[in-house]
XYZ file of C-alpha atoms in Angstrom:
694
model
C -17.330 184.820 -62.465
C -19.396 181.858 -61.297
C -18.983 180.614 -57.746
C -20.209 177.547 -55.971
C -19.533 177.665 -52.243
C -20.119 174.210 -50.845
C -18.697 174.540 -47.361
C -18.930 178.301 -46.616
C -20.283 181.398 -48.227
C -16.933 183.122 -48.323
C -15.143 185.115 -50.930
C -11.455 185.700 -50.470
C -10.068 188.887 -52.043
C -6.285 189.187 -52.160
C -4.639 192.407 -53.314
C -1.828 191.669 -55.722
C -0.269 194.779 -57.102
C -3.139 196.670 -58.692
C -5.236 193.571 -59.114
C -8.052 192.439 -56.793
C -8.038 188.716 -57.163
C -11.342 187.020 -56.262
C -10.981 183.433 -55.416
C -13.571 180.794 -54.488
C -13.052 178.580 -51.491
C -13.632 175.324 -53.371
C -10.910 173.846 -55.619
C -11.640 170.168 -56.271
C -8.622 169.391 -54.089
C -6.228 171.719 -52.303
C -2.394 171.327 -52.554
C -0.587 171.284 -49.171
C 2.783 169.534 -49.570
C 3.719 169.292 -53.238
C 7.218 168.205 -54.325
C 7.273 164.955 -56.359
C 5.084 161.915 -57.142
C 5.865 160.426 -53.761
C 5.778 163.533 -51.574
C 2.429 165.030 -52.581
C -0.210 165.618 -49.899
C -3.630 167.226 -50.503
C -6.883 168.103 -48.795
C -9.720 166.681 -50.793
C -12.568 168.529 -49.055
C -13.497 172.186 -48.807
C -12.601 172.425 -45.138
C -9.161 171.313 -44.068
C -10.608 169.749 -40.909
C -13.403 167.808 -42.661
C -11.370 164.810 -43.835
C -7.920 163.238 -43.536
C -5.203 164.710 -45.731
C -4.310 162.366 -48.581
C -1.582 161.425 -50.984
C -2.541 162.453 -54.577
C -3.627 158.827 -55.212
C -6.320 159.224 -52.512
C -4.654 157.081 -49.839
C -4.878 158.723 -46.448
C -1.567 160.286 -45.413
C -2.570 162.059 -42.242
C -1.423 165.471 -41.123
C -3.115 166.566 -37.940
C -3.549 170.091 -36.500
C -5.021 170.931 -33.062
C -5.500 174.226 -31.261
C -6.141 174.626 -27.537
C -7.853 177.886 -26.546
C -8.382 178.540 -22.866
C -8.471 174.800 -22.254
C -10.863 174.004 -25.144
C -9.418 171.885 -27.933
C -10.291 172.205 -31.613
C -9.211 170.516 -34.800
C -7.887 172.730 -37.593
C -6.509 169.914 -39.837
C -7.678 166.349 -40.289
C -10.726 164.497 -39.166
C -9.414 163.022 -35.934
C -9.744 162.755 -33.022
C -13.454 162.500 -33.783
C -14.476 163.716 -30.341
C -12.812 167.087 -30.844
C -14.790 169.883 -32.534
C -13.643 171.415 -35.781
C -12.485 174.972 -35.607
C -14.644 176.935 -38.107
C -12.788 177.594 -41.283
C -13.297 181.124 -42.532
C -11.095 181.411 -45.599
C -8.856 179.755 -48.168
C -6.457 181.185 -50.672
C -4.434 179.202 -53.183
C -1.584 180.890 -55.043
C 1.069 179.343 -57.256
C 3.465 178.568 -54.396
C 1.316 178.518 -51.235
C -1.996 177.578 -49.671
C -3.337 179.712 -46.783
C -6.234 178.745 -44.565
C -8.012 180.984 -42.076
C -9.969 179.754 -38.951
C -11.704 181.568 -36.175
C -13.374 180.655 -32.837
C -13.409 181.351 -29.130
C -12.194 184.895 -29.756
C -9.047 183.726 -31.613
C -8.040 183.612 -35.291
C -5.600 181.074 -36.744
C -3.941 181.397 -40.120
C -1.981 178.389 -41.493
C 0.339 178.926 -44.448
C 1.656 175.948 -46.409
C 4.608 177.191 -48.484
C 6.333 175.053 -51.105
C 8.779 177.501 -52.769
C 8.804 175.797 -56.140
C 10.629 178.521 -58.048
C 11.361 177.097 -61.539
C 14.048 179.660 -62.271
C 16.037 178.263 -59.330
C 16.222 174.434 -59.648
C 18.333 174.226 -56.463
C 15.400 175.558 -54.464
C 12.721 173.886 -56.576
C 14.292 170.501 -55.980
C 14.323 170.789 -52.181
C 11.730 168.377 -50.683
C 10.779 170.793 -47.954
C 7.463 172.514 -47.197
C 7.154 175.158 -44.542
C 3.975 175.198 -42.357
C 3.579 178.525 -40.572
C 0.847 178.897 -37.950
C -0.225 182.426 -36.774
C -2.584 183.024 -33.830
C -4.093 186.329 -32.819
C -6.785 187.486 -30.388
C -9.783 189.015 -32.091
C -11.898 190.108 -29.161
C -9.425 192.387 -27.355
C -9.045 189.761 -24.600
C -5.917 187.650 -23.872
C -6.294 183.892 -24.464
C -4.168 180.940 -23.369
C -3.245 179.153 -26.610
C -1.338 175.993 -27.522
C -0.732 174.598 -31.016
C -0.115 171.056 -32.226
C 1.151 169.886 -35.653
C 1.627 166.140 -36.320
C 2.600 164.031 -39.299
C 1.698 160.383 -39.479
C 4.636 157.983 -39.995
C 2.535 156.259 -42.704
C 3.887 158.931 -45.080
C 7.044 156.830 -45.237
C 5.373 153.534 -46.370
C 3.169 152.341 -49.203
C 0.706 150.349 -47.065
C -0.372 150.204 -43.396
C 0.914 146.680 -42.929
C 4.525 147.816 -43.397
C 6.478 148.554 -40.239
C 8.009 151.894 -39.315
C 10.845 152.966 -37.079
C 11.777 156.424 -35.844
C 14.496 158.522 -34.281
C 15.374 162.061 -33.221
C 18.445 164.260 -33.673
C 19.636 167.711 -33.102
C 20.807 170.127 -35.774
C 21.833 173.724 -35.469
C 18.915 175.409 -33.648
C 16.360 172.645 -34.405
C 15.083 169.259 -33.340
C 14.476 166.735 -36.106
C 12.113 163.756 -35.803
C 12.533 161.043 -38.413
C 10.338 158.071 -39.477
C 11.012 155.408 -42.062
C 10.101 151.984 -43.394
C 11.909 149.332 -41.281
C 12.952 147.294 -44.359
C 13.975 150.178 -46.682
C 13.224 148.454 -50.065
C 15.085 151.179 -52.009
C 13.741 151.632 -55.604
C 12.373 148.074 -55.594
C 8.770 148.749 -56.690
C 7.473 150.390 -59.809
C 3.854 151.200 -60.716
C 1.076 153.703 -60.666
C -0.987 153.506 -57.442
C 2.072 153.376 -55.151
C 3.503 155.447 -52.297
C 7.189 155.594 -51.354
C 8.453 152.979 -48.874
C 12.116 153.933 -48.584
C 13.947 157.011 -47.297
C 12.928 159.172 -44.407
C 10.066 161.415 -43.422
C 11.357 164.371 -41.374
C 9.662 166.930 -39.152
C 12.102 169.696 -38.282
C 11.103 171.899 -35.381
C 13.203 175.091 -35.080
C 14.061 176.263 -31.631
C 11.172 178.634 -30.932
C 9.663 179.745 -27.642
C 7.971 176.902 -25.773
C 8.438 174.338 -28.551
C 8.567 170.631 -27.969
C 8.651 167.569 -30.202
C 7.890 163.866 -29.736
C 7.289 160.627 -31.554
C 4.302 158.838 -30.027
C 1.075 157.086 -30.865
C -1.500 159.503 -32.176
C -3.843 158.657 -29.306
C -1.225 159.545 -26.728
C -0.278 162.775 -28.411
C -3.948 163.828 -28.799
C -4.723 162.946 -25.171
C -1.669 164.695 -23.727
C -2.411 167.842 -25.771
C -6.075 167.887 -24.824
C -5.164 167.650 -21.165
C -2.681 170.464 -21.414
C 0.325 168.184 -20.635
C 3.751 168.378 -22.183
C 4.353 165.729 -24.881
C 6.105 162.694 -23.334
C 9.423 161.487 -24.735
C 9.680 158.856 -27.480
C 9.429 155.568 -25.589
C 7.510 153.118 -27.716
C 8.829 149.809 -28.872
C 9.692 149.591 -32.549
C 9.284 148.590 -35.285
C 5.535 149.194 -35.299
C 2.946 148.691 -38.004
C 2.236 151.969 -39.781
C -1.566 151.525 -39.362
C -1.116 151.749 -35.573
C -0.722 155.500 -36.114
C 2.658 156.604 -34.908
C 3.117 160.360 -35.380
C 5.918 162.854 -35.439
C 4.436 165.679 -33.293
C 5.380 169.223 -32.384
C 3.679 171.365 -29.761
C 3.972 175.103 -29.116
C 2.734 176.825 -25.947
C 2.033 180.353 -27.049
C 1.015 181.481 -23.548
C -1.320 184.484 -23.361
C -2.107 185.600 -26.905
C -3.243 189.164 -27.433
C -4.087 191.199 -30.490
C -0.403 190.995 -31.452
C -0.037 188.072 -33.829
C 2.168 185.117 -32.578
C 3.683 182.706 -35.181
C 5.379 179.364 -35.129
C 6.613 177.202 -38.033
C 7.822 173.753 -38.795
C 9.513 172.149 -41.840
C 8.114 168.934 -43.248
C 10.626 167.147 -45.493
C 11.378 163.813 -47.210
C 14.796 162.346 -47.836
C 14.500 159.678 -50.552
C 18.345 159.201 -50.762
C 18.035 157.884 -54.345
C 15.086 158.919 -56.504
C 15.148 157.363 -59.957
C 16.651 154.320 -61.673
C 17.742 155.442 -65.167
C 19.136 152.766 -67.538
C 19.980 150.684 -64.413
C 21.815 153.508 -62.637
C 20.476 154.974 -59.382
C 20.103 158.764 -59.559
C 20.269 161.064 -56.535
C 17.920 164.042 -56.153
C 19.280 167.178 -57.713
C 19.767 168.997 -54.399
C 22.268 166.311 -53.365
C 24.419 166.583 -56.502
C 27.269 168.371 -54.667
C 27.240 166.076 -51.633
C 24.878 168.011 -49.435
C 23.291 165.967 -46.601
C 19.698 166.195 -45.415
C 20.911 167.775 -42.209
C 22.696 170.476 -44.128
C 19.654 170.992 -46.356
C 17.318 171.432 -43.323
C 19.696 173.932 -41.763
C 19.980 175.860 -45.041
C 16.207 175.730 -45.579
C 15.641 177.139 -42.110
C 18.233 179.889 -42.571
C 16.590 180.915 -45.834
C 12.954 180.673 -44.765
C 12.402 184.426 -44.512
C 14.089 185.175 -47.822
C 12.339 182.303 -49.656
C 9.002 183.347 -48.168
C 9.528 186.813 -49.602
C 10.790 185.514 -53.003
C 7.812 183.222 -53.292
C 5.349 186.011 -52.411
C 6.940 188.313 -55.077
C 6.836 185.450 -57.603
C 3.136 184.844 -56.931
C 2.258 188.517 -57.158
C 3.991 189.028 -60.467
C 2.752 185.789 -62.047
C -0.869 186.243 -60.909
C -0.892 189.794 -62.275
C 0.290 188.493 -65.669
C -2.234 185.711 -65.642
C -4.974 188.200 -65.085
C -3.610 190.425 -67.802
C -3.570 187.595 -70.298
C -6.831 185.867 -69.468
C -8.770 187.456 -66.646
C -10.095 186.044 -63.353
C -11.274 182.679 -64.683
C -8.023 181.925 -66.449
C -5.903 183.002 -63.470
C -7.768 180.649 -61.214
C -7.184 177.705 -63.434
C -3.513 178.489 -63.938
C -2.833 179.095 -60.186
C -4.258 175.704 -59.259
C -2.239 173.995 -61.992
C 1.149 175.417 -60.925
C 2.262 173.211 -58.016
C 0.570 170.163 -59.475
C 2.670 170.453 -62.620
C 5.943 170.381 -60.729
C 4.853 167.806 -58.134
C 4.295 165.219 -60.843
C 8.078 165.308 -61.603
C 11.303 164.394 -59.852
C 14.418 166.452 -60.534
C 17.591 164.398 -60.210
C 21.265 164.776 -61.046
C 22.924 162.720 -63.805
C 26.234 161.105 -63.073
C 27.972 164.294 -64.235
C 25.703 166.502 -62.125
C 23.415 167.789 -64.925
C 19.702 168.026 -64.256
C 17.291 165.307 -65.421
C 13.643 165.842 -64.847
C 11.388 162.768 -64.867
C 7.563 163.074 -65.000
C 5.251 160.315 -63.802
C 2.103 159.537 -65.755
C -0.126 159.714 -62.705
C -3.223 157.518 -62.798
C -3.084 156.789 -66.500
C -0.495 153.973 -66.479
C 2.356 155.074 -64.252
C 4.868 155.422 -67.114
C 7.899 157.585 -66.599
C 9.135 160.204 -69.116
C 6.157 159.793 -71.423
C 6.703 161.995 -74.494
C 3.021 162.786 -74.897
C 2.893 163.847 -71.227
C 6.018 166.075 -71.581
C 4.487 167.686 -74.683
C 1.281 169.048 -73.125
C 3.223 170.213 -70.040
C 5.972 171.825 -72.099
C 4.469 175.339 -72.150
C 4.989 175.554 -68.404
C 8.698 174.772 -68.639
C 9.235 176.733 -71.842
C 7.838 179.680 -70.034
C 9.563 179.434 -66.636
C 12.852 177.713 -67.422
C 13.613 176.139 -70.816
C 16.560 174.267 -69.207
C 13.995 172.195 -67.288
C 12.405 171.133 -70.585
C 15.834 170.076 -71.803
C 16.181 168.179 -68.569
C 13.028 166.220 -69.485
C 14.157 165.564 -73.046
C 17.722 164.600 -72.209
C 16.972 161.181 -70.733
C 14.912 160.328 -73.811
C 17.605 161.507 -76.205
C 20.322 159.571 -74.431
C 18.086 156.493 -74.610
C 17.695 156.821 -78.353
C 21.492 156.864 -78.631
C 21.906 153.525 -76.878
C 20.756 151.572 -79.925
C 18.068 149.829 -77.969
C 15.433 152.013 -79.598
C 15.534 150.730 -83.156
C 12.421 152.325 -84.720
C 12.446 155.352 -87.116
C 10.013 157.260 -84.884
C 10.433 158.680 -81.374
C 9.787 156.571 -78.296
C 6.749 156.877 -76.066
C 8.265 156.443 -72.611
C 11.244 155.182 -70.611
C 9.562 152.670 -68.334
C 7.335 152.640 -65.279
C 8.012 155.133 -62.472
C 10.528 155.306 -60.844
C 12.384 152.857 -63.147
C 13.392 154.576 -66.386
C 15.081 151.522 -68.007
C 13.423 151.458 -71.376
C 10.039 151.762 -73.042
C 7.231 149.571 -71.715
C 4.138 150.993 -73.475
C 2.522 149.201 -76.387
C 5.032 146.945 -78.124
C 7.799 148.381 -75.999
C 11.212 147.886 -77.702
C 9.973 144.819 -79.570
C 7.190 145.707 -82.033
C 5.339 148.748 -83.464
C 2.033 147.423 -81.975
C 0.080 150.119 -80.087
C 2.900 152.635 -80.609
C 2.298 156.407 -81.273
C 4.748 156.989 -84.119
C 3.392 160.204 -85.629
C 2.331 161.551 -82.239
C 5.654 161.224 -80.482
C 7.812 162.175 -83.446
C 5.767 165.360 -83.949
C 5.863 166.149 -80.234
C 9.632 165.942 -80.093
C 10.295 168.090 -83.115
C 7.770 170.753 -81.960
C 9.417 170.925 -78.532
C 12.906 171.219 -80.005
C 11.623 173.975 -82.311
C 10.047 175.833 -79.381
C 13.296 175.599 -77.439
C 15.186 177.071 -80.366
C 12.687 179.917 -80.733
C 12.965 181.078 -77.105
C 16.709 180.546 -76.949
C 17.471 182.151 -80.284
C 19.558 179.215 -81.443
C 19.156 175.513 -82.290
C 22.286 174.308 -80.532
C 20.406 171.765 -78.488
C 18.716 170.315 -81.558
C 22.049 170.227 -83.372
C 23.470 167.925 -80.721
C 20.930 165.329 -81.712
C 20.628 166.034 -85.427
C 20.598 162.381 -86.600
C 17.439 161.800 -84.547
C 15.890 165.092 -85.684
C 16.458 164.154 -89.321
C 15.206 160.627 -88.871
C 11.946 161.768 -87.307
C 11.448 164.417 -89.903
C 11.864 161.867 -92.678
C 9.398 159.581 -90.933
C 6.800 162.330 -90.704
C 7.359 163.251 -94.360
C 6.312 159.706 -95.266
C 3.605 159.041 -92.652
C 2.407 162.364 -91.292
C 0.087 163.800 -93.995
C -2.565 161.119 -93.663
C -1.719 159.048 -90.596
C -2.572 155.368 -90.685
C -4.640 153.644 -87.986
C -2.770 154.413 -84.745
C -3.015 155.911 -81.303
C -2.510 159.581 -80.567
C -1.954 161.142 -77.130
C -5.726 160.879 -76.631
C -5.284 157.092 -76.585
C -8.301 156.666 -74.258
C -10.343 157.390 -77.331
C -8.804 154.384 -79.179
C -7.101 153.999 -82.527
C -8.043 156.340 -85.372
C -7.008 156.459 -88.967
C -6.774 159.663 -91.080
C -6.695 161.766 -87.852
C -6.827 165.417 -89.010
C -5.539 166.937 -85.784
C -2.612 164.453 -85.735
C -1.879 165.495 -89.315
C -1.680 169.117 -88.196
C 0.917 168.066 -85.643
C 3.026 166.340 -88.290
C 2.847 169.283 -90.637
C 3.761 171.856 -87.999
C 6.570 169.578 -86.729
C 7.991 169.519 -90.279
C 7.724 173.302 -90.356
C 9.584 173.400 -87.050
C 12.219 171.077 -88.477
C 12.720 173.493 -91.380
C 13.317 176.265 -88.838
C 15.842 174.103 -86.968
C 17.648 173.319 -90.222
C 17.851 176.978 -91.083
C 19.186 177.950 -87.686
C 21.876 175.261 -87.907
C 23.083 176.375 -91.323
C 21.333 173.660 -93.369
C 19.770 176.120 -95.769
C 18.916 173.757 -98.571
C 17.264 171.299 -96.265
C 15.388 174.149 -94.597
C 13.972 175.261 -97.943
C 12.976 171.754 -98.920
C 11.136 171.063 -95.685
C 9.459 174.487 -95.583
C 8.001 173.857 -99.051
C 6.972 170.379 -98.034
C 5.219 171.599 -94.893
C 3.465 174.344 -96.806
C 2.228 171.974 -99.502
C 0.972 169.594 -96.819
C -0.866 172.422 -95.048
C -2.566 173.380 -98.346
C -3.591 169.722 -98.942
C -4.875 169.493 -95.368
C -7.332 172.361 -95.862
C -8.829 170.580 -98.853
C -8.865 167.124 -97.226
C -10.371 168.206 -93.938
C -12.949 170.768 -95.152
C -16.500 169.891 -94.056
C -18.690 172.913 -94.624
C -18.588 175.177 -91.579
C -15.689 173.276 -89.887
C -12.930 170.769 -90.405
C -13.247 167.012 -89.854
C -12.095 164.665 -87.072
C -10.810 162.288 -89.748
C -10.295 162.990 -93.388
C -12.594 160.179 -94.474
C -15.440 160.955 -92.050
C -17.874 163.605 -93.109
C -20.080 165.200 -90.392
C -17.388 164.813 -87.756
C -15.330 167.396 -85.831
C -12.621 167.653 -83.171
C -10.582 170.260 -81.318
C -7.615 171.192 -83.521
C -5.513 172.112 -80.508
C -2.206 171.250 -82.190
C -2.782 174.244 -84.513
C -1.751 176.586 -81.726
C 1.959 176.030 -82.523
C 1.521 177.625 -85.967
C 1.088 180.895 -84.195
C 3.512 180.384 -81.303
C 6.378 179.328 -83.553
C 5.547 181.910 -86.196
C 5.331 179.243 -88.950
C 2.119 180.634 -90.521
C 1.637 177.451 -92.563
C -2.158 177.347 -92.246
C -4.480 180.080 -93.481
C -5.970 182.235 -90.680
C -9.433 181.122 -91.756
C -8.823 177.624 -90.390
C -8.542 178.775 -86.774
C -11.315 181.311 -87.280
C -13.672 178.777 -88.760
C -12.961 176.267 -85.995
C -13.433 178.801 -83.201
C -16.846 179.855 -84.546
C -17.896 176.184 -84.836
C -16.666 175.349 -81.344
C -18.638 178.200 -79.795
C -21.825 176.544 -81.002
C -20.890 173.241 -79.432
C -19.946 174.252 -75.891
C -21.375 172.341 -72.924
C -21.804 173.615 -69.356
C -18.282 172.635 -68.354
C -16.434 173.077 -71.577
C -15.893 171.993 -75.164
C -15.921 168.221 -75.903
C -12.739 166.768 -77.368
C -14.604 165.743 -80.485
C -18.038 164.672 -81.686
C -17.826 161.081 -80.338
C -18.228 161.710 -76.579
C -18.938 164.578 -74.207
C -15.606 164.244 -72.364
C -12.767 166.694 -72.857
C -9.127 167.398 -71.895
C -8.473 170.481 -69.758
C -5.076 171.214 -71.285
C -6.377 170.960 -74.876
C -9.268 173.260 -74.124
C -6.881 176.049 -73.180
C -4.776 175.390 -76.256
C -7.890 175.595 -78.393
C -8.966 178.828 -76.645
C -5.502 180.223 -77.489
C -6.250 179.768 -81.201
C -8.504 182.800 -80.940
C -6.842 186.217 -81.123
C -9.730 187.867 -79.324
C -10.064 188.142 -75.564
C -13.826 187.853 -75.634
C -13.664 184.548 -77.544
C -10.938 183.314 -75.237
C -13.145 183.990 -72.217
C -15.958 182.055 -73.799
C -13.786 178.937 -73.637
C -12.221 179.581 -70.194
C -15.313 180.502 -68.174
C -16.657 176.893 -68.199
C -13.336 175.654 -66.951
C -13.601 177.871 -63.875
C -17.110 176.431 -63.377
C -15.663 172.880 -63.644
C -13.013 173.567 -61.026
C -15.502 174.996 -58.585
C -18.402 172.661 -59.201
C -16.985 169.288 -60.183
C -18.261 166.550 -57.821
C -14.908 164.731 -58.270
C -12.812 165.832 -55.302
C -9.360 164.939 -56.583
C -6.187 166.832 -57.528
C -7.042 168.566 -60.810
C -8.120 166.003 -63.446
C -7.450 166.796 -67.097
C -10.021 164.311 -68.426
C -13.615 164.947 -67.456
C -17.213 165.179 -68.698
C -18.290 168.519 -70.081
C -21.892 167.647 -69.243
C -21.664 167.029 -65.489
C -18.078 167.878 -64.589
C -17.273 164.405 -63.317
C -13.791 162.944 -63.641
C -13.468 160.496 -66.579
C -10.022 159.469 -65.455
C -6.540 160.757 -64.618
C -5.652 163.089 -61.683
C -2.681 165.020 -60.412
C -0.986 164.835 -63.803
C 1.695 167.271 -65.032
C -0.207 167.898 -68.298
C -2.094 170.694 -66.590
C 1.031 172.737 -67.132
C -0.279 173.109 -70.634
C -2.734 175.746 -69.388
C 0.199 178.223 -69.439
C 0.361 178.221 -73.269
C -1.440 181.597 -73.595
C 1.661 183.221 -72.093
C 3.763 181.677 -74.842
C 1.392 183.249 -77.385
C 2.436 186.624 -75.901
C 6.087 187.001 -77.036
C 6.903 189.727 -74.522
C 5.684 187.709 -71.590
C 7.357 184.504 -72.810
C 10.698 186.365 -73.097
C 10.218 188.074 -69.696
C 9.597 184.863 -67.709
C 12.101 182.642 -69.502
C 14.843 185.240 -69.104
C 14.488 185.136 -65.313
C 15.905 181.593 -65.348
C 18.832 182.713 -67.486
C 19.581 185.609 -65.148
C 19.320 183.278 -62.120
C 21.714 180.777 -63.774
C 24.276 183.498 -64.459
C 24.261 184.469 -60.828
C-alpha cells in the first residue's frame, strides 16, 4: 500500500472480522451527511477543523463543532470562530455507512461519528434524510475534566445563496426538541440546474432529551460567545426573516460535567424535509419515506427510537461488506470501494410514484445536471445490481414509462429525462426534436445490457417482458447500427464524436447477446437463436476489424490507436462468451505496458481516465495479481490527488488532478468485481429479497 499523509502521520487500523483494515487519513474529500443531491455535506480537507464543511458543489454549508475543556475552548469541526484553537485531530476512519474522527487534547479524547445508515436492502431506511452525529468524550490522563460540547448547523443549508432570507422555529416531539430553518419564500421545485442547492423545505436539528442538553437558534457569533464564556444558550429571540449570509445557526449544547475515564456520549439528528422532491412528467413526487403518509415529526421519532438498532445494523453491514471487498480485491480495492459507497447513493433521490412504487432519480453532478441519464445509470448499475436489483428497476422505470408516452419518437433509447430535479423529458443534444448530438448506440446498448443483467440475477426476464416492444426496437436498431457505429457520441462524450468506435461496437454486440438471452427466457426461442447467431457473427467480425498487432484499436479505421475495452466485462458477467478469451488477455497485457502513475489512460489520445472504467477494465483479468496492478494506482490517486473534492471519476493519470466531474453516482461502478463473483453477487442481492419478504 502507498500512503500520503498530508495532515498527520497516522495510520488507522480497524479490526473487521479477521481482517485488519489499514486506512489512510486522506481521502480527497470526506463524506459527512450524504443523502441526496441537495442534502450532501463534505469536509474537503484532511482535518475536519481546517476548513468549513461544504455542499458537494463546493459551496460552504457550515457545520460547527466546539469543545470546552476546563474552561478552554477548541474547535473540532469547521474553521470558525478563527480565534479559537483547533483541537488536534488524531484519526479518521471512513467505512461504507459512517465517518469517524478522533481528536485529543488537554487530557481529553473526543470521537465524532457521522452515521448515515444507507442500507440498500432496506429502501425505507435508505430513503430517510437523517444523519446521526454521535460525540463521545473520555478522560485520557486519569483526571476528571469539566467538559461541554457544542454542535451547530448553519441555516444556509436551507437556501441556494446567501442573499436569500431564512426563518426558523422550534417544536417539541416525544423526548426531543426540534429546531427548524427554511427559506422564507419556499420556491418549491422552481429551479433546475447543476450548480444549485435546495431552497425549499426545512433543515432540522433534532436534539433528544439527554442529560444537560439545550438547543437554540441564534446568530453564530452569539452562540460561539455564549459557549466560550460557559453560559447557557439564550432563547431564540432574533427578528426574522434574516439573510442567510448573516449566519443564523441551529445549535445544541451539552454540559457533560466532570468527565472521567468512563466515556460520555451525546448525539443529535440532522435531517432535511424537502416535502416534494422531484417533478416527473409534470407531477410532483414525494420522497419515498413519505409514501404512506408519514410526517417528518413521526420520522424523527422513529429514527430516534431505532438509533441503537440502526447503528448496529450499519456496523454489521460495514464489517461484512469490507471483508468481502478485501477478499475480492485487497486493501487498495477496498479503500476505493468504501469511499464510493455513500457517494453513489447520495447522487440519487428515492421517491414514490403516484401508486407508491419506488422511483430512483440520479443527478448528473457537475457534468450537466441532467436527471436520469442512461449513461450515468449504466456505470453505476453494478452497485444496485449487487445490493438491491429493485433499485435498478426504480431507476429504469421512469425512463421506460417515458418511452411509452409517445413523446420519445426515435428508434433508440433516450439519454435523459430533463435537468434535475425536473424529469419532464429529454433535454440533452437534440432533445425530443432531432438526432443531433444523441447517443443512439450507447444508450440502446446500455439499456439492453442492464435488462439482461437484471434477468440474470433474478433468474427470469419478467421485467424485460413488460417492455418487450422497446426491447425489440432497440435490438433491431443495434442490429443495423451497432457493428460499425457512425460518427456519434458515446458515454465518454467529453472526448468528442468518434466514428467506428471499437469499444462502442463491443457494447452493441454484447447488448444483442443479452437480448438473445432475454428472448430465450421469455419463450421467444426462434428470436433468441437468430440474435445469438447474429451477435456471435458480429463478435467474430469485430476481432478481425479491430486487430492491430499486440492490441485492438480505438477505432476500426485508425491503426496505431488503442482504448480501454471496458464494455467487454459484460461478456464474462452475463456468461455470453461471445468474444475469444484472447481478446481480454491481449488487451490486459497491452494496458500493463501503458500505465501511468495514477492509472491507465482512457485511450491513446489523452492522459486522462475514468475511475469507473478502470475498475471494469481491471475486472477483465481473471488473475488477482493483474487486477492489483490496475487498482494500486487508484489508491494512490485517492490519497495523493491535489483536487480536494468528492471523488471525481475523470482525472489525469499523470498528476492526479481532476479533469472534471465530482460527487457523481458513476463511482458505483467500482463494485463490478463483486458481480464477476457469482457467489458474492447472489449473496448480496438476496439480502434485499429477504428484507422485502419480511
